[in-house]
CSV table of N, CA and C in Angstrom, one decimal:
chain,number,residue,atom,x,y,z
A,833,MET,N,-15.4,-19.3,-31.5
A,833,MET,CA,-16.6,-19.0,-30.7
A,833,MET,C,-17.4,-17.9,-31.5
A,834,PRO,N,-18.6,-18.0,-31.7
A,834,PRO,CA,-19.4,-16.9,-32.4
A,834,PRO,C,-19.4,-15.6,-31.5
A,835,ALA,N,-19.5,-14.5,-32.2
A,835,ALA,CA,-19.4,-13.2,-31.6
A,835,ALA,C,-20.6,-13.0,-30.6
A,836,ASP,N,-21.7,-13.6,-30.9
A,836,ASP,CA,-22.8,-13.4,-30.0
A,836,ASP,C,-23.0,-14.5,-28.9
A,837,ALA,N,-22.0,-15.4,-28.8
A,837,ALA,CA,-22.0,-16.5,-27.8
A,837,ALA,C,-22.0,-15.9,-26.4
A,838,VAL,N,-22.8,-16.4,-25.5
A,838,VAL,CA,-22.8,-16.0,-24.1
A,838,VAL,C,-21.7,-16.8,-23.3
A,839,ILE,N,-20.9,-16.0,-22.7
A,839,ILE,CA,-19.8,-16.6,-21.9
A,839,ILE,C,-20.2,-16.5,-20.4
A,840,PRO,N,-20.3,-17.7,-19.8
A,840,PRO,CA,-20.8,-17.6,-18.4
A,840,PRO,C,-19.7,-17.2,-17.4
A,841,ILE,N,-20.1,-16.6,-16.3
A,841,ILE,CA,-19.2,-16.3,-15.2
A,841,ILE,C,-19.2,-17.5,-14.3
A,842,VAL,N,-18.1,-18.1,-14.1
A,842,VAL,CA,-17.9,-19.4,-13.3
A,842,VAL,C,-17.9,-19.0,-11.8
A,843,SER,N,-17.2,-18.0,-11.5
A,843,SER,CA,-17.2,-17.5,-10.1
A,843,SER,C,-17.0,-16.0,-10.0
A,844,GLN,N,-17.5,-15.4,-8.9
A,844,GLN,CA,-17.4,-14.0,-8.8
A,844,GLN,C,-17.6,-13.6,-7.3
A,845,SER,N,-16.8,-12.7,-6.8
A,845,SER,CA,-17.0,-12.2,-5.5
A,845,SER,C,-16.6,-10.7,-5.4
A,846,GLN,N,-17.3,-10.0,-4.5
A,846,GLN,CA,-17.0,-8.6,-4.3
A,846,GLN,C,-17.2,-8.2,-2.9
A,847,GLU,N,-16.3,-7.4,-2.4
A,847,GLU,CA,-16.4,-6.9,-1.0
A,847,GLU,C,-16.1,-5.4,-1.1
A,848,GLY,N,-17.0,-4.6,-0.6
A,848,GLY,CA,-16.8,-3.2,-0.6
A,848,GLY,C,-17.5,-2.5,-1.8
A,849,PRO,N,-17.3,-1.3,-1.9
A,849,PRO,CA,-16.4,-0.5,-1.1
A,849,PRO,C,-16.8,-0.3,0.4
A,850,ASN,N,-15.8,-0.5,1.2
A,850,ASN,CA,-16.0,-0.4,2.7
A,850,ASN,C,-15.9,1.1,3.1
A,851,PRO,N,-16.4,1.4,4.3
A,851,PRO,CA,-16.3,2.7,4.9
A,851,PRO,C,-14.9,3.3,4.9
A,852,ASP,N,-13.9,2.4,5.0
A,852,ASP,CA,-12.5,2.9,5.0
A,852,ASP,C,-11.9,3.0,3.6
A,853,GLY,N,-12.7,2.8,2.6
A,853,GLY,CA,-12.3,2.9,1.2
A,853,GLY,C,-11.7,1.6,0.6
A,854,SER,N,-11.6,0.6,1.4
A,854,SER,CA,-11.0,-0.7,0.9
A,854,SER,C,-12.0,-1.5,0.1
A,855,TYR,N,-11.6,-2.3,-0.7
A,855,TYR,CA,-12.4,-3.2,-1.5
A,855,TYR,C,-11.7,-4.4,-2.0
A,856,LYS,N,-12.4,-5.3,-2.6
A,856,LYS,CA,-11.8,-6.5,-3.1
A,856,LYS,C,-12.8,-7.2,-4.1
A,857,TRP,N,-12.3,-7.6,-5.2
A,857,TRP,CA,-13.2,-8.3,-6.2
A,857,TRP,C,-12.4,-9.3,-7.0
A,858,ASN,N,-13.1,-10.3,-7.5
A,858,ASN,CA,-12.4,-11.3,-8.4
A,858,ASN,C,-13.5,-12.0,-9.2
A,859,TYR,N,-13.1,-12.5,-10.4
A,859,TYR,CA,-14.1,-13.3,-11.2
A,859,TYR,C,-13.3,-14.2,-12.1
A,860,GLU,N,-14.0,-15.2,-12.5
A,860,GLU,CA,-13.5,-16.2,-13.5
A,860,GLU,C,-14.6,-16.5,-14.5
A,861,SER,N,-14.3,-16.4,-15.8
A,861,SER,CA,-15.3,-16.6,-16.8
A,861,SER,C,-15.2,-18.0,-17.4
A,862,GLY,N,-16.2,-18.5,-18.1
A,862,GLY,CA,-16.2,-19.8,-18.7
A,862,GLY,C,-15.1,-20.0,-19.8
A,863,ASN,N,-14.6,-18.9,-20.3
A,863,ASN,CA,-13.5,-19.0,-21.4
A,863,ASN,C,-12.1,-18.9,-20.8
A,864,GLY,N,-12.0,-19.0,-19.4
A,864,GLY,CA,-10.7,-19.0,-18.8
A,864,GLY,C,-10.1,-17.7,-18.4
A,865,ILE,N,-10.9,-16.6,-18.6
A,865,ILE,CA,-10.4,-15.3,-18.1
A,865,ILE,C,-10.5,-15.3,-16.6
A,866,LYS,N,-9.5,-14.8,-15.9
A,866,LYS,CA,-9.5,-14.7,-14.5
A,866,LYS,C,-9.0,-13.3,-14.1
A,867,ALA,N,-9.6,-12.6,-13.2
A,867,ALA,CA,-9.1,-11.3,-12.8
A,867,ALA,C,-9.4,-11.0,-11.3
A,868,GLU,N,-8.6,-10.2,-10.7
A,868,GLU,CA,-8.7,-9.9,-9.3
A,868,GLU,C,-8.1,-8.6,-8.9
A,869,GLU,N,-8.6,-7.9,-7.9
A,869,GLU,CA,-8.0,-6.7,-7.5
A,869,GLU,C,-8.4,-6.4,-6.1
A,870,GLU,N,-7.6,-5.8,-5.3
A,870,GLU,CA,-7.9,-5.3,-4.0
A,870,GLU,C,-7.2,-4.0,-3.7
A,871,GLY,N,-7.9,-3.1,-3.0
A,871,GLY,CA,-7.3,-1.8,-2.8
A,871,GLY,C,-7.7,-1.2,-1.5
A,872,HIS,N,-7.0,-0.2,-1.1
A,872,HIS,CA,-7.2,0.6,0.1
A,872,HIS,C,-6.6,1.9,0.0
A,873,VAL,N,-7.0,2.8,1.0
A,873,VAL,CA,-6.4,4.2,1.0
A,873,VAL,C,-5.2,4.1,1.9
A,874,GLU,N,-4.1,4.7,1.4
A,874,GLU,CA,-2.9,4.8,2.1
A,874,GLU,C,-2.7,6.3,2.6
A,875,GLY,N,-2.1,6.5,3.7
A,875,GLY,CA,-1.8,7.8,4.2
A,875,GLY,C,-3.1,8.6,4.6
A,876,VAL,N,-4.1,7.9,5.1
A,876,VAL,CA,-5.3,8.6,5.4
A,876,VAL,C,-5.1,9.8,6.3
A,877,GLY,N,-5.7,10.9,5.8
A,877,GLY,CA,-5.7,12.1,6.6
A,877,GLY,C,-4.4,12.9,6.4
A,878,THR,N,-3.5,12.5,5.6
A,878,THR,CA,-2.3,13.3,5.3
A,878,THR,C,-2.3,13.9,3.9
A,879,ASP,N,-1.3,14.7,3.6
A,879,ASP,CA,-1.2,15.3,2.3
A,879,ASP,C,-0.8,14.2,1.3
A,880,ASP,N,-0.3,13.0,1.7
A,880,ASP,CA,0.0,11.9,0.8
A,880,ASP,C,-1.1,10.9,0.7
A,881,GLU,N,-2.3,11.2,1.1
A,881,GLU,CA,-3.4,10.3,1.0
A,881,GLU,C,-3.6,9.9,-0.4
A,882,ALA,N,-3.6,8.6,-0.7
A,882,ALA,CA,-3.8,8.1,-2.1
A,882,ALA,C,-4.4,6.7,-2.1
A,883,MET,N,-5.1,6.4,-3.1
A,883,MET,CA,-5.6,5.1,-3.3
A,883,MET,C,-4.5,4.2,-3.7
A,884,SER,N,-4.5,2.9,-3.3
A,884,SER,CA,-3.5,2.0,-3.6
A,884,SER,C,-4.2,0.7,-3.9
A,885,ALA,N,-3.8,0.0,-5.0
A,885,ALA,CA,-4.4,-1.3,-5.4
A,885,ALA,C,-3.4,-2.2,-6.0
A,886,LYS,N,-3.7,-3.5,-5.9
A,886,LYS,CA,-2.9,-4.5,-6.6
A,886,LYS,C,-3.8,-5.5,-7.1
A,887,GLY,N,-3.4,-6.2,-8.2
A,887,GLY,CA,-4.3,-7.1,-8.8
A,887,GLY,C,-3.6,-7.8,-10.0
A,888,GLY,N,-4.4,-8.5,-10.8
A,888,GLY,CA,-3.9,-9.2,-11.9
A,888,GLY,C,-5.0,-9.8,-12.7
A,889,PHE,N,-4.6,-10.3,-13.9
A,889,PHE,CA,-5.5,-11.0,-14.7
A,889,PHE,C,-4.8,-12.0,-15.6
A,890,SER,N,-5.5,-13.0,-16.1
A,890,SER,CA,-4.9,-13.9,-17.0
A,890,SER,C,-5.9,-14.4,-18.0
A,891,TYR,N,-5.4,-14.8,-19.2
A,891,TYR,CA,-6.3,-15.3,-20.2
A,891,TYR,C,-5.4,-16.0,-21.2
A,892,THR,N,-6.0,-16.7,-22.2
A,892,THR,CA,-5.2,-17.3,-23.3
A,892,THR,C,-5.3,-16.4,-24.5
A,893,GLY,N,-4.2,-16.1,-25.1
A,893,GLY,CA,-4.1,-15.2,-26.2
A,893,GLY,C,-4.6,-15.9,-27.5
A,894,ASP,N,-4.9,-15.1,-28.5
A,894,ASP,CA,-5.3,-15.7,-29.8
A,894,ASP,C,-4.4,-16.8,-30.4
A,895,ASP,N,-3.1,-16.7,-30.0
A,895,ASP,CA,-2.1,-17.6,-30.5
A,895,ASP,C,-2.0,-18.9,-29.6
A,896,GLY,N,-2.9,-18.9,-28.6
A,896,GLY,CA,-2.9,-20.1,-27.7
A,896,GLY,C,-1.9,-20.0,-26.5
A,897,GLN,N,-1.2,-18.9,-26.5
A,897,GLN,CA,-0.2,-18.7,-25.4
A,897,GLN,C,-0.9,-18.0,-24.1
A,898,PRO,N,-0.6,-18.5,-23.0
A,898,PRO,CA,-1.1,-17.9,-21.8
A,898,PRO,C,-0.6,-16.5,-21.5
A,899,ILE,N,-1.4,-15.6,-21.2
A,899,ILE,CA,-1.0,-14.2,-20.8
A,899,ILE,C,-1.4,-14.0,-19.4
A,900,SER,N,-0.4,-13.5,-18.6
A,900,SER,CA,-0.7,-13.2,-17.2
A,900,SER,C,0.0,-11.9,-16.9
A,901,LEU,N,-0.8,-11.0,-16.2
A,901,LEU,CA,-0.3,-9.7,-15.8
A,901,LEU,C,-0.7,-9.4,-14.4
A,902,THR,N,0.3,-9.0,-13.6
A,902,THR,CA,0.0,-8.5,-12.3
A,902,THR,C,0.4,-7.0,-12.3
A,903,TYR,N,-0.2,-6.3,-11.3
A,903,TYR,CA,0.0,-4.8,-11.3
A,903,TYR,C,-0.1,-4.3,-9.9
A,904,VAL,N,0.5,-3.1,-9.7
A,904,VAL,CA,0.3,-2.3,-8.5
A,904,VAL,C,-0.1,-0.9,-9.0
A,905,VAL,N,-1.0,-0.3,-8.4
A,905,VAL,CA,-1.4,1.1,-8.7
A,905,VAL,C,-1.3,1.9,-7.4
A,906,ASP,N,-0.5,2.9,-7.4
A,906,ASP,CA,-0.4,3.7,-6.2
A,906,ASP,C,0.0,5.1,-6.6
A,907,LYS,N,0.6,5.9,-5.7
A,907,LYS,CA,0.9,7.3,-6.0
A,907,LYS,C,2.0,7.4,-7.1
A,908,ASN,N,2.7,6.3,-7.4
A,908,ASN,CA,3.7,6.2,-8.4
A,908,ASN,C,3.1,5.8,-9.8
A,909,GLY,N,1.8,5.6,-9.8
A,909,GLY,CA,1.1,5.3,-11.1
A,909,GLY,C,0.9,3.8,-11.2
A,910,PHE,N,0.5,3.4,-12.5
A,910,PHE,CA,0.2,2.0,-12.8
A,910,PHE,C,1.5,1.3,-13.1
A,911,GLN,N,1.8,0.2,-12.4
A,911,GLN,CA,3.1,-0.6,-12.6
A,911,GLN,C,2.8,-2.0,-12.9
A,912,PRO,N,2.7,-2.3,-14.2
A,912,PRO,CA,2.4,-3.7,-14.6
A,912,PRO,C,3.6,-4.6,-14.7
A,913,VAL,N,3.4,-5.9,-14.5
A,913,VAL,CA,4.5,-6.9,-14.7
A,913,VAL,C,3.9,-8.1,-15.4
A,914,GLY,N,4.5,-8.4,-16.5
A,914,GLY,CA,4.1,-9.6,-17.3
A,914,GLY,C,5.2,-10.0,-18.3
A,915,ALA,N,5.4,-11.3,-18.5
A,915,ALA,CA,6.4,-11.8,-19.4
A,915,ALA,C,6.1,-11.3,-20.8
A,916,HIS,N,4.9,-11.0,-21.2
A,916,HIS,CA,4.6,-10.6,-22.6
A,916,HIS,C,4.8,-9.2,-22.8
A,917,LEU,N,5.1,-8.4,-21.8
A,917,LEU,CA,5.3,-6.9,-22.0
A,917,LEU,C,6.7,-6.6,-22.6
A,918,PRO,N,6.7,-5.6,-23.5
A,918,PRO,CA,8.1,-5.3,-24.0
A,918,PRO,C,9.0,-4.7,-22.9
A,919,THR,N,10.3,-4.9,-23.1
A,919,THR,CA,11.2,-4.4,-22.1
A,919,THR,C,12.2,-3.4,-22.9
A,920,THR,N,12.8,-2.5,-22.1
A,920,THR,CA,13.7,-1.6,-22.7
A,920,THR,C,15.0,-2.4,-22.9
A,921,PRO,N,15.6,-2.2,-24.1
A,921,PRO,CA,16.9,-2.9,-24.4
A,921,PRO,C,18.0,-2.3,-23.5
A,922,GLU,N,19.0,-3.1,-23.3
A,922,GLU,CA,20.2,-2.6,-22.6
A,922,GLU,C,20.9,-1.5,-23.3
A,923,ILE,N,21.5,-0.5,-22.6
A,923,ILE,CA,22.3,0.5,-23.2
A,923,ILE,C,23.6,-0.1,-23.7
A,924,PRO,N,23.9,0.2,-25.0
A,924,PRO,CA,25.2,-0.4,-25.5
A,924,PRO,C,26.4,0.1,-24.7
A,925,PRO,N,27.4,-0.8,-24.5
A,925,PRO,CA,28.5,-0.4,-23.6
A,925,PRO,C,29.2,0.9,-23.9
A,926,LEU,N,29.4,1.2,-25.2
A,926,LEU,CA,30.1,2.4,-25.5
A,926,LEU,C,29.3,3.7,-25.2
A,927,ILE,N,28.0,3.6,-25.4
A,927,ILE,CA,27.1,4.7,-25.0
A,927,ILE,C,27.1,4.8,-23.5
A,928,LEU,N,27.0,3.7,-22.7
A,928,LEU,CA,27.0,3.8,-21.3
A,928,LEU,C,28.3,4.4,-20.8
A,929,LYS,N,29.5,4.1,-21.4
A,929,LYS,CA,30.8,4.6,-21.0
A,929,LYS,C,30.8,6.1,-21.3
A,930,ALA,N,30.2,6.6,-22.4
A,930,ALA,CA,30.1,8.0,-22.7
A,930,ALA,C,29.3,8.7,-21.7
A,931,LEU,N,28.1,8.2,-21.3
A,931,LEU,CA,27.3,8.8,-20.4
A,931,LEU,C,28.0,8.9,-19.0
A,932,GLU,N,28.7,7.9,-18.6
A,932,GLU,CA,29.4,7.9,-17.3
A,932,GLU,C,30.5,9.0,-17.4
A,933,TRP,N,31.2,9.1,-18.5
A,933,TRP,CA,32.2,10.1,-18.6
A,933,TRP,C,31.6,11.5,-18.6
A,934,SER,N,30.5,11.7,-19.3
A,934,SER,CA,29.8,13.0,-19.2
A,934,SER,C,29.4,13.4,-17.8
A,935,ALA,N,28.9,12.4,-17.1
A,935,ALA,CA,28.5,12.7,-15.7
A,935,ALA,C,29.6,13.1,-14.8
A,936,ALA,N,30.8,12.4,-15.1
A,936,ALA,CA,32.0,12.7,-14.2
A,936,ALA,C,32.7,14.0,-14.6
A,937,HIS,N,32.4,14.5,-15.8
A,937,HIS,CA,33.1,15.7,-16.4
A,937,HIS,C,32.1,16.7,-16.9
A,938,PRO,N,31.3,17.3,-16.0
A,938,PRO,CA,30.2,18.2,-16.5
A,938,PRO,C,30.9,19.4,-17.1
A,939,SER,N,30.2,20.0,-18.1
A,939,SER,CA,30.6,21.2,-18.8
A,939,SER,C,30.5,22.4,-17.8
A,940,LYS,N,31.1,23.5,-18.1
A,940,LYS,CA,31.0,24.7,-17.3
A,940,LYS,C,29.6,25.1,-17.2
A,941,GLU,N,28.9,25.0,-18.4
A,941,GLU,CA,27.4,25.4,-18.4
A,941,GLU,C,26.6,24.5,-17.5
A,942,ASP,N,26.9,23.2,-17.5
A,942,ASP,CA,26.1,22.3,-16.6
A,942,ASP,C,26.4,22.6,-15.1
A,943,GLN,N,27.7,23.0,-14.8
A,943,GLN,CA,28.0,23.3,-13.5
A,943,GLN,C,27.3,24.6,-13.0
A,944,GLU,N,27.2,25.6,-13.9
A,944,GLU,CA,26.6,26.8,-13.5
A,944,GLU,C,25.1,26.6,-13.3
A,945,ASN,N,24.5,25.7,-14.1
A,945,ASN,CA,23.0,25.5,-14.0
A,945,ASN,C,22.7,24.7,-12.7
A,946,GLN,N,23.6,24.0,-12.1
A,946,GLN,CA,23.4,23.3,-10.9
A,946,GLN,C,23.5,24.2,-9.7
A,947,LYS,N,23.9,25.4,-9.9
A,947,LYS,CA,24.0,26.4,-8.7
A,947,LYS,C,22.7,27.0,-8.4
């Protein structure tokens, strides 16, 4: 597709922002990109008041593979989920065993720092 090609919006909707801070939007473009999000304020009037949202998007990658990502955004930050995202490798068994031993047998210095 040429860089200057116009990509149509096939569908789009938006609600809000509402007086209570909630909102919702979604769209789909002619090249297959889809996105949506909805959010609201949690803990209104408290010290823990924070915006919270959830949503997702999908598209076809340059290699032809479908990409799909969902997410939650709240006081704990941005939390994405998608099969294409890298994952942390498992801790090797010997390292895990050493960490468990260290936790069960703290040094005198570690014991003093916990006081």
